[in-house]
CSV table of C-alpha atoms and ligand atoms in Angstrom, one decimal:
chain,number,residue,atom,x,y,z
A,1,MET,CA,24.0,-6.8,-7.6
A,2,THR,CA,26.5,-6.2,-4.6
A,3,ALA,CA,25.1,-3.9,-1.9
A,4,LEU,CA,26.2,-0.3,-2.0
A,5,PRO,CA,28.2,0.2,1.3
A,6,PRO,CA,27.1,3.1,3.4
A,7,GLY,CA,28.6,6.5,2.1
A,8,SER,CA,27.4,5.9,-1.4
A,9,THR,CA,25.2,8.4,-2.9
A,10,ILE,CA,21.9,8.1,-4.3
A,11,GLY,CA,20.6,10.2,-6.3
A,12,ILE,CA,16.9,11.3,-6.8
A,13,LEU,CA,14.9,12.7,-9.3
A,14,GLY,CA,12.5,15.1,-8.4
A,15,GLY,CA,12.2,17.7,-5.5
A,16,GLY,CA,8.8,17.0,-3.6
A,17,GLN,CA,8.0,15.4,-0.2
A,18,LEU,CA,8.4,12.0,-1.7
A,19,GLY,CA,12.1,12.8,-2.3
A,20,ARG,CA,12.5,14.4,1.3
A,21,MET,CA,11.4,11.1,3.1
A,22,ILE,CA,13.4,9.0,0.8
A,23,ALA,CA,16.5,11.4,1.9
A,24,VAL,CA,15.6,11.4,5.4
A,25,ALA,CA,15.8,7.2,5.0
A,26,ALA,CA,18.8,6.9,3.1
A,27,ALA,CA,20.6,9.4,5.7
A,28,GLN,CA,19.8,7.0,8.8
A,29,LEU,CA,21.6,4.4,6.6
A,30,GLY,CA,24.3,6.2,6.4
A,31,TYR,CA,24.0,7.3,2.9
A,32,ARG,CA,24.5,10.4,0.9
A,33,THR,CA,21.3,12.0,-1.4
A,34,HIS,CA,21.8,14.5,-4.4
A,35,VAL,CA,18.5,15.9,-5.5
A,36,LEU,CA,18.3,16.9,-9.2
A,37,ALA,CA,14.8,19.3,-9.7
A,38,PRO,CA,14.1,22.3,-11.9
A,39,ASP,CA,12.4,24.0,-8.8
A,40,ALA,CA,13.8,26.8,-7.1
A,41,GLU,CA,12.8,25.8,-3.6
A,42,SER,CA,12.9,22.0,-3.2
A,43,VAL,CA,11.8,20.4,-0.1
A,44,ALA,CA,13.7,17.4,-0.8
A,45,ALA,CA,16.6,19.7,-1.7
A,46,GLN,CA,16.3,20.7,2.4
A,47,THR,CA,16.8,17.3,3.5
A,48,ALA,CA,19.6,16.1,0.9
A,49,SER,CA,23.2,16.2,1.1
A,50,SER,CA,23.1,18.0,-2.2
A,51,PHE,CA,21.3,19.5,-4.8
A,52,THR,CA,21.3,20.8,-8.3
A,53,ARG,CA,18.7,22.7,-9.5
A,54,ALA,CA,18.1,22.1,-13.3
A,55,ASP,CA,16.0,21.0,-15.7
A,56,TYR,CA,15.9,17.3,-16.5
A,57,HIS,CA,16.8,17.5,-20.4
A,58,SER,CA,20.5,18.9,-19.5
A,59,ARG,CA,22.8,16.2,-20.9
A,60,ILE,CA,25.6,18.0,-18.8
A,61,VAL,CA,23.6,17.7,-15.6
A,62,LEU,CA,22.7,14.4,-16.0
A,63,ASP,CA,26.2,13.3,-16.9
A,64,GLU,CA,27.6,15.3,-14.0
A,65,MET,CA,24.6,13.2,-12.0
A,66,ALA,CA,26.0,9.4,-13.3
A,67,ALA,CA,29.1,10.5,-12.4
A,68,SER,CA,28.5,11.4,-8.5
A,69,CYS,CA,25.8,8.9,-7.8
A,70,ASP,CA,26.4,5.3,-7.5
A,71,VAL,CA,22.3,4.6,-7.8
A,72,VAL,CA,19.5,7.0,-9.1
A,73,THR,CA,15.8,6.7,-8.4
A,74,TYR,CA,13.1,8.9,-9.0
A,75,GLU,CA,10.2,10.4,-6.9
A,76,PHE,CA,7.2,11.2,-9.4
A,77,GLU,CA,5.9,9.4,-12.5
A,78,ASN,CA,5.4,12.0,-14.6
A,79,ILE,CA,9.2,13.0,-14.9
A,80,ALA,CA,10.1,12.8,-18.8
A,81,LEU,CA,11.4,9.3,-20.0
A,82,ASP,CA,14.2,10.4,-22.1
A,83,PRO,CA,16.4,11.5,-19.2
A,84,VAL,CA,15.4,8.6,-17.0
A,85,GLU,CA,16.7,6.2,-20.0
A,86,TYR,CA,19.7,8.4,-20.7
A,87,LEU,CA,20.9,8.1,-16.8
A,88,ALA,CA,20.2,4.4,-17.4
A,89,GLY,CA,22.7,4.0,-19.7
A,90,LYS,CA,25.3,5.4,-17.6
A,91,VAL,CA,24.3,4.5,-13.9
A,92,PRO,CA,22.0,1.9,-12.3
A,93,VAL,CA,18.4,3.6,-12.0
A,94,HIS,CA,15.7,1.7,-9.8
A,95,PRO,CA,12.9,1.4,-10.7
A,96,ALA,CA,13.7,0.5,-14.2
A,97,PRO,CA,12.8,3.1,-16.9
A,98,ALA,CA,10.4,0.6,-18.4
A,99,ALA,CA,8.2,0.6,-15.3
A,100,LEU,CA,7.9,4.3,-16.1
A,101,GLY,CA,7.1,4.0,-19.5
A,102,ILE,CA,4.1,1.9,-18.6
A,103,ALA,CA,2.7,3.8,-15.7
A,104,GLN,CA,2.8,6.9,-17.9
A,105,ASP,CA,0.2,5.7,-20.1
A,106,ARG,CA,-2.9,4.5,-18.8
A,107,ALA,CA,-3.9,2.4,-21.7
A,108,LEU,CA,-0.3,0.8,-21.8
A,109,GLU,CA,-1.0,0.2,-17.8
A,110,LYS,CA,-4.5,-1.3,-18.1
A,111,GLN,CA,-3.4,-3.8,-21.2
A,112,PHE,CA,-0.3,-4.9,-19.1
A,113,VAL,CA,-2.1,-5.7,-16.5
A,114,ASP,CA,-5.1,-7.2,-18.3
A,115,ASP,CA,-2.2,-9.4,-19.8
A,116,LEU,CA,-1.3,-10.6,-16.7
A,117,GLY,CA,-4.7,-12.0,-15.7
A,118,GLY,CA,-5.5,-8.9,-13.5
A,119,ARG,CA,-9.0,-7.8,-13.1
A,120,THR,CA,-9.5,-4.2,-14.8
A,121,ALA,CA,-13.0,-1.8,-14.8
A,122,PRO,CA,-14.0,-2.3,-18.6
A,123,TRP,CA,-11.9,0.3,-20.7
A,124,ARG,CA,-11.1,1.4,-24.3
A,125,LYS,CA,-8.7,3.8,-25.7
A,126,VAL,CA,-10.1,7.1,-27.3
A,127,THR,CA,-8.3,9.3,-29.7
A,128,SER,CA,-11.4,11.2,-31.2
A,129,ARG,CA,-14.6,11.9,-30.5
A,130,GLU,CA,-15.8,9.3,-32.7
A,131,GLU,CA,-13.8,6.8,-30.8
A,132,LEU,CA,-15.5,8.2,-27.6
A,133,ALA,CA,-19.0,7.5,-29.0
A,134,ASP,CA,-18.1,3.8,-29.9
A,135,ALA,CA,-16.5,3.2,-26.5
A,136,LEU,CA,-19.7,4.5,-24.8
A,137,ALA,CA,-21.9,2.7,-27.0
A,138,ALA,CA,-19.6,-0.5,-26.0
A,139,ILE,CA,-19.0,0.2,-22.1
A,140,GLY,CA,-22.1,2.4,-21.4
A,141,ALA,CA,-22.5,4.9,-18.4
A,142,PRO,CA,-22.1,5.8,-16.0
A,143,ALA,CA,-18.1,6.0,-17.1
A,144,ILE,CA,-14.7,8.0,-16.5
A,145,LEU,CA,-12.7,9.9,-19.1
A,146,LYS,CA,-9.1,10.0,-17.9
A,147,THR,CA,-6.5,11.7,-20.0
A,148,LEU,CA,-3.8,9.0,-20.9
A,149,ARG,CA,-0.9,11.0,-19.8
A,150,LEU,CA,-0.2,13.4,-17.0
A,151,GLY,CA,-3.2,12.5,-14.4
A,152,TYR,CA,-3.0,12.3,-10.8
A,153,ASP,CA,-4.9,13.4,-7.9
A,154,GLY,CA,-8.0,13.0,-9.5
A,155,LYS,CA,-6.8,15.5,-12.3
A,156,GLY,CA,-7.5,14.9,-16.0
A,157,GLN,CA,-10.4,12.9,-15.8
A,158,VAL,CA,-14.3,13.7,-16.3
A,159,ARG,CA,-17.1,11.6,-15.0
A,160,LEU,CA,-20.2,11.0,-17.4
A,161,ALA,CA,-23.5,10.1,-16.2
A,162,SER,CA,-24.8,9.3,-19.3
A,163,ALA,CA,-23.6,9.6,-23.3
A,164,GLN,CA,-25.3,12.8,-23.5
A,165,GLU,CA,-22.7,13.9,-21.5
A,166,ALA,CA,-20.0,13.1,-24.2
A,167,ASP,CA,-19.6,16.5,-25.8
A,168,ALA,CA,-19.1,18.0,-22.8
A,169,ALA,CA,-16.3,15.5,-21.5
A,170,TRP,CA,-14.4,15.3,-24.9
A,171,GLU,CA,-14.1,19.1,-24.4
A,172,ALA,CA,-13.3,18.8,-20.3
A,173,ILE,CA,-10.2,17.0,-21.2
A,174,GLY,CA,-9.1,19.0,-24.3
A,175,GLY,CA,-9.8,16.2,-26.9
A,176,ARG,CA,-6.2,14.7,-25.9
A,177,PRO,CA,-5.9,10.7,-26.0
A,178,ALA,CA,-7.7,9.3,-23.3
A,179,ILE,CA,-9.2,5.8,-21.9
A,180,LEU,CA,-12.9,5.7,-21.3
A,181,GLU,CA,-13.4,3.3,-18.0
A,182,GLY,CA,-16.8,1.9,-17.0
A,183,HIS,CA,-17.7,3.1,-13.2
A,184,VAL,CA,-16.7,0.6,-10.8
A,185,ALA,CA,-19.2,0.2,-7.8
A,186,PHE,CA,-17.7,-0.3,-4.7
A,187,ASP,CA,-17.5,0.3,-1.1
A,188,HIS,CA,-13.5,0.6,-0.5
A,189,GLU,CA,-10.2,1.7,-2.0
A,190,PHE,CA,-7.2,-0.1,-0.8
A,191,SER,CA,-3.6,-0.3,-2.2
A,192,ILE,CA,-0.7,-2.7,-2.1
A,193,LEU,CA,2.6,-1.1,-1.4
A,194,LEU,CA,5.5,-3.9,-2.4
A,195,VAL,CA,8.8,-4.0,-2.2
A,196,ARG,CA,11.3,-5.9,-4.4
A,197,GLY,CA,14.7,-6.3,-3.6
A,198,ALA,CA,17.3,-6.5,-6.5
A,199,ASP,CA,17.7,-10.2,-5.9
A,200,GLY,CA,14.2,-10.9,-6.6
A,201,ALA,CA,13.2,-11.0,-2.7
A,202,MET,CA,9.5,-9.8,-2.1
A,203,THR,CA,7.3,-8.4,0.4
A,204,SER,CA,4.3,-6.3,0.4
A,205,TYR,CA,2.7,-4.2,3.4
A,206,PRO,CA,-0.7,-5.0,5.2
A,207,PRO,CA,-3.1,-3.2,3.0
A,208,PRO,CA,-4.6,0.0,4.2
A,209,LYS,CA,-8.3,1.4,3.5
A,210,ASN,CA,-7.6,4.8,1.2
A,211,GLU,CA,-10.1,7.4,1.4
A,212,HIS,CA,-10.4,10.6,-1.2
A,213,ALA,CA,-11.8,13.8,-0.9
A,214,ASP,CA,-11.6,16.1,-4.2
A,215,GLY,CA,-9.6,13.5,-6.0
A,216,ILE,CA,-6.9,14.0,-3.3
A,217,LEU,CA,-6.0,11.0,-0.5
A,218,ALA,CA,-7.2,11.7,2.8
A,219,ARG,CA,-6.7,9.3,5.0
A,220,THR,CA,-5.4,5.8,5.3
A,221,THR,CA,-6.6,3.3,7.9
A,222,LEU,CA,-5.1,0.0,9.3
A,223,PRO,CA,-5.9,-2.7,10.1
A,224,ALA,CA,-8.4,-2.7,6.9
A,225,PRO,CA,-11.8,-3.9,6.9
A,226,GLY,CA,-12.7,-7.4,6.4
A,227,GLU,CA,-13.8,-7.0,2.7
A,228,ILE,CA,-10.2,-5.4,2.1
A,229,ALA,CA,-8.2,-8.1,4.1
A,230,ALA,CA,-10.2,-10.8,2.1
A,231,GLN,CA,-9.1,-9.6,-1.3
A,232,TRP,CA,-5.1,-8.7,0.1
A,233,THR,CA,-3.9,-12.4,-1.0
A,234,GLU,CA,-5.0,-11.7,-5.1
A,235,ALA,CA,-4.1,-8.0,-5.3
A,236,ALA,CA,-0.7,-8.7,-4.0
A,237,ALA,CA,-0.2,-11.6,-6.1
A,238,LEU,CA,-0.8,-9.3,-8.9
A,239,ALA,CA,1.1,-6.4,-7.6
A,240,GLY,CA,4.2,-9.6,-7.2
A,241,ARG,CA,3.4,-10.6,-11.1
A,242,ILE,CA,3.7,-6.9,-12.1
A,243,ALA,CA,6.9,-6.4,-10.4
A,244,ASP,CA,8.3,-9.8,-11.6
A,245,ARG,CA,7.7,-9.0,-15.2
A,246,LEU,CA,9.5,-5.7,-14.8
A,247,GLY,CA,12.2,-6.8,-13.1
A,248,TYR,CA,11.2,-4.4,-10.6
A,249,VAL,CA,13.3,-3.0,-7.8
A,250,GLY,CA,12.0,-0.9,-5.1
A,251,VAL,CA,8.5,0.2,-3.8
A,252,LEU,CA,5.7,-0.3,-6.2
A,253,ALA,CA,2.3,0.7,-5.4
A,254,CYS,CA,-0.7,-0.5,-7.1
A,255,GLU,CA,-4.4,0.9,-6.2
A,256,PHE,CA,-7.4,-1.1,-6.2
A,257,PHE,CA,-11.2,-1.0,-5.5
A,258,VAL,CA,-12.9,-3.8,-3.2
A,259,GLY,CA,-14.9,-5.4,-6.4
A,260,ARG,CA,-18.0,-7.9,-6.1
A,261,ASP,CA,-15.7,-11.1,-7.5
A,262,GLY,CA,-12.3,-9.5,-6.4
A,263,PRO,CA,-9.7,-6.6,-6.4
A,264,VAL,CA,-10.4,-4.4,-9.5
A,265,PHE,CA,-7.0,-2.9,-10.4
A,266,ASN,CA,-7.0,1.2,-10.8
A,267,GLU,CA,-3.5,2.3,-11.2
A,268,MET,CA,0.1,2.0,-10.3
A,269,ALA,CA,2.9,4.2,-9.3
A,270,PRO,CA,6.6,3.1,-9.8
A,271,ARG,CA,7.7,4.7,-6.4
A,272,VAL,CA,7.1,5.9,-3.1
A,273,HIS,CA,3.3,6.1,-2.4
A,274,ASN,CA,1.0,8.7,-0.3
A,275,SER,CA,-0.8,5.6,1.2
A,276,GLY,CA,2.5,4.2,2.3
A,277,HIS,CA,3.1,7.1,4.6
A,278,TRP,CA,2.0,5.5,7.7
A,279,THR,CA,4.8,3.0,7.2
A,280,ILE,CA,7.0,5.5,9.2
A,281,GLU,CA,5.6,5.0,12.5
A,282,GLY,CA,3.2,2.2,12.0
A,283,ALA,CA,5.7,-0.5,10.4
A,284,VAL,CA,8.7,-2.1,11.3
A,285,THR,CA,10.1,-0.6,8.2
A,286,SER,CA,8.7,2.4,6.6
A,287,GLN,CA,8.3,2.0,2.7
A,288,PHE,CA,11.2,4.7,2.5
A,289,GLU,CA,13.8,2.8,4.1
A,290,ASN,CA,12.7,-0.4,2.4
A,291,HIS,CA,12.8,1.2,-0.9
A,292,VAL,CA,16.3,2.3,-0.1
A,293,ARG,CA,17.4,-1.1,0.9
A,294,ALA,CA,16.0,-2.5,-2.0
A,295,ILE,CA,18.1,-0.3,-4.6
A,296,CYS,CA,21.0,-0.5,-2.6
A,297,GLY,CA,21.3,-4.2,-2.9
A,298,LEU,CA,20.4,-4.5,0.9
A,299,PRO,CA,17.8,-7.2,2.4
A,300,LEU,CA,14.3,-5.9,2.5
A,301,GLY,CA,13.1,-4.9,6.4
A,302,ASP,CA,10.2,-6.3,8.1
A,303,THR,CA,6.8,-4.6,6.6
A,304,ALA,CA,4.7,-5.8,9.9
A,305,LEU,CA,2.5,-3.3,12.0
A,306,THR,CA,3.5,-1.8,15.1
A,307,ALA,CA,0.6,-0.9,16.6
A,308,PRO,CA,-3.0,-2.7,16.7
A,309,ARG,CA,-4.5,0.6,15.1
A,310,VAL,CA,-2.8,2.9,12.3
A,311,GLU,CA,-4.4,6.0,10.8
A,312,MET,CA,-2.7,8.4,8.6
A,313,GLU,CA,-4.4,11.8,7.8
A,314,ASN,CA,-3.0,14.2,5.1
A,315,LEU,CA,-2.7,17.6,5.8
A,316,ILE,CA,-3.9,19.6,3.0
A,317,GLY,CA,-3.8,23.6,2.8
A,318,GLU,CA,-4.6,25.4,5.8
A,319,ALA,CA,-5.0,21.7,7.8
A,320,ALA,CA,-1.2,22.3,8.5
A,321,HIS,CA,-1.5,25.0,10.7
A,322,LEU,CA,-3.4,23.0,13.0
A,323,TRP,CA,0.2,21.8,14.0
A,324,ALA,CA,0.4,23.0,17.5
A,325,GLU,CA,-2.9,21.1,18.2
A,326,ILE,CA,-1.7,17.9,16.7
A,327,LEU,CA,1.4,17.8,18.6
A,328,ALA,CA,-0.3,17.8,21.8
A,329,GLU,CA,-2.3,14.6,20.8
A,330,PRO,CA,-0.9,11.5,22.3
A,331,GLY,CA,0.3,9.2,20.1
A,332,ALA,CA,0.4,11.8,16.9
A,333,HIS,CA,3.2,12.0,14.9
A,334,LEU,CA,3.5,14.9,13.1
A,335,HIS,CA,5.1,15.1,9.9
A,336,LEU,CA,5.8,18.6,8.0
A,337,TYR,CA,7.1,19.0,4.4
A,338,GLY,CA,8.5,22.5,4.5
A,339,LYS,CA,6.5,24.1,2.1
A,340,ARG,CA,5.6,27.7,2.6
A,341,ALA,CA,2.6,28.7,1.1
A,342,ALA,CA,-0.5,26.2,2.2
A,343,ARG,CA,-2.7,26.4,-0.9
A,344,PRO,CA,-5.8,25.1,-1.3
A,345,GLY,CA,-5.6,21.4,-2.6
A,346,ARG,CA,-1.6,21.0,-1.4
A,347,LYS,CA,-0.3,18.4,0.6
A,348,MET,CA,1.7,20.3,3.0
A,349,GLY,CA,2.3,17.4,5.7
A,350,HIS,CA,0.7,14.2,7.5
A,351,VAL,CA,0.0,13.2,11.1
A,352,THR,CA,-0.1,9.4,11.8
A,353,ARG,CA,-1.8,8.5,14.9
A,354,ILE,CA,-0.9,5.1,16.7
A,355,ALA,CA,-3.3,3.7,18.8
A,356,PRO,CA,-1.1,2.8,22.1
A,357,ILE,CA,-0.4,-1.4,22.5
A,358,ILE,CA,-2.9,-2.5,25.7
A,359,SER,CA,-1.2,-5.4,27.5
B,401,AMP,P1,-7.3,7.7,-10.4
B,401,AMP,O1,-6.8,9.0,-11.0
B,401,AMP,O2,-7.4,6.9,-11.4
B,401,AMP,O3,-6.5,7.3,-9.2
B,401,AMP,O4,-8.8,8.2,-9.7
B,401,AMP,C1,-9.0,9.2,-8.7
B,401,AMP,C2,-10.1,8.7,-8.1
B,401,AMP,O5,-11.6,8.3,-9.0
B,401,AMP,C3,-10.0,7.1,-7.6
B,401,AMP,O6,-9.0,6.9,-6.1
B,401,AMP,C4,-11.6,6.8,-7.7
B,401,AMP,O7,-11.7,7.1,-6.5
B,401,AMP,C5,-12.1,7.6,-8.6
B,401,AMP,N1,-12.0,6.5,-9.9
B,401,AMP,C6,-11.3,6.4,-10.7
B,401,AMP,N2,-11.7,5.3,-11.4
B,401,AMP,C7,-12.8,4.9,-11.0
B,401,AMP,C8,-13.9,4.0,-11.7
B,401,AMP,N3,-13.6,3.2,-12.8
B,401,AMP,N4,-15.0,3.8,-11.0
B,401,AMP,C9,-15.1,4.4,-10.0
B,401,AMP,N5,-14.4,5.4,-9.3
B,401,AMP,C10,-13.2,5.4,-10.0
């Protein structure tokens, strides 16, 4: 792929904060961005060069997008596959739709990783109440029942302390196709943020420790504790095999638990990721810039830390009202996403705290 020159247009499917931060990074490199999203108010559109408010399935809109964009990317993995595949027939789309197809189906995703020699929690696909009973007999409890599709931030999943809770769990997920996963006892969670260029070059960021609250990422911290650092090489190697097998171009996020015998793969997101927001100030090149570099065929940027200690805290709901206090803190970088209503559980922004380099 020849590099897209500055002035080229990047299409972004999805109108949320990830698209917003991709658009900012693209603008810095001299690219234009065009956002397509159905939302009346898109926080990505606020920072993009242009915006089409439309359904993803309109062929007229997709044809226009293909004609006006030099490359297209997406910022959320629950977008329907069909419009992405349609676009890919007309304009380069990165990451390739195949990555999206796998990430959208938890069973395909786990099988894909198992086949690549990755370590996953014991799991079984479950499409009926009877299969749930069989899976529980095979895997045991405690376990987690996760819907095959459309789960994120802990949504679409139920924990089972014992097999007696099977009826309630099956009802709670609405009897939808799912996987049952054995509970992994872990002390830490971390993620590998890998970027693969159009020429196959790859690099990954130092892995942060991720802490969740109510199923939503609350905080990422670097450097991560030794238990995570010890599993970085193996986890990054798996992420690299995933990216190579998919011919992946762009940023790929893979989430892991620190297992007793090595990193346990939980899930992947074929996009920039919340656990990489710290890279805007905390790494030499941000995940957003590296995503843009990759999809535009440019050389990848350095992923090294810029400070001895970096912490990213999500501002969920009313926590964003603390903006004035945060701005008064030395070393704090505030990011607000331009959303109007601070509803509970809604990601309104984040703050990255950088420890000063003491010489
Ligand atoms: P997920 O939607 O798969 O990312 O799950 C959300 C969160 O639930 C994870 O970040 C973990 O904290 C927890 N979790 C998910 N799967 C497991 C598991 N098999 N064992 C223990 N905790 C889990």
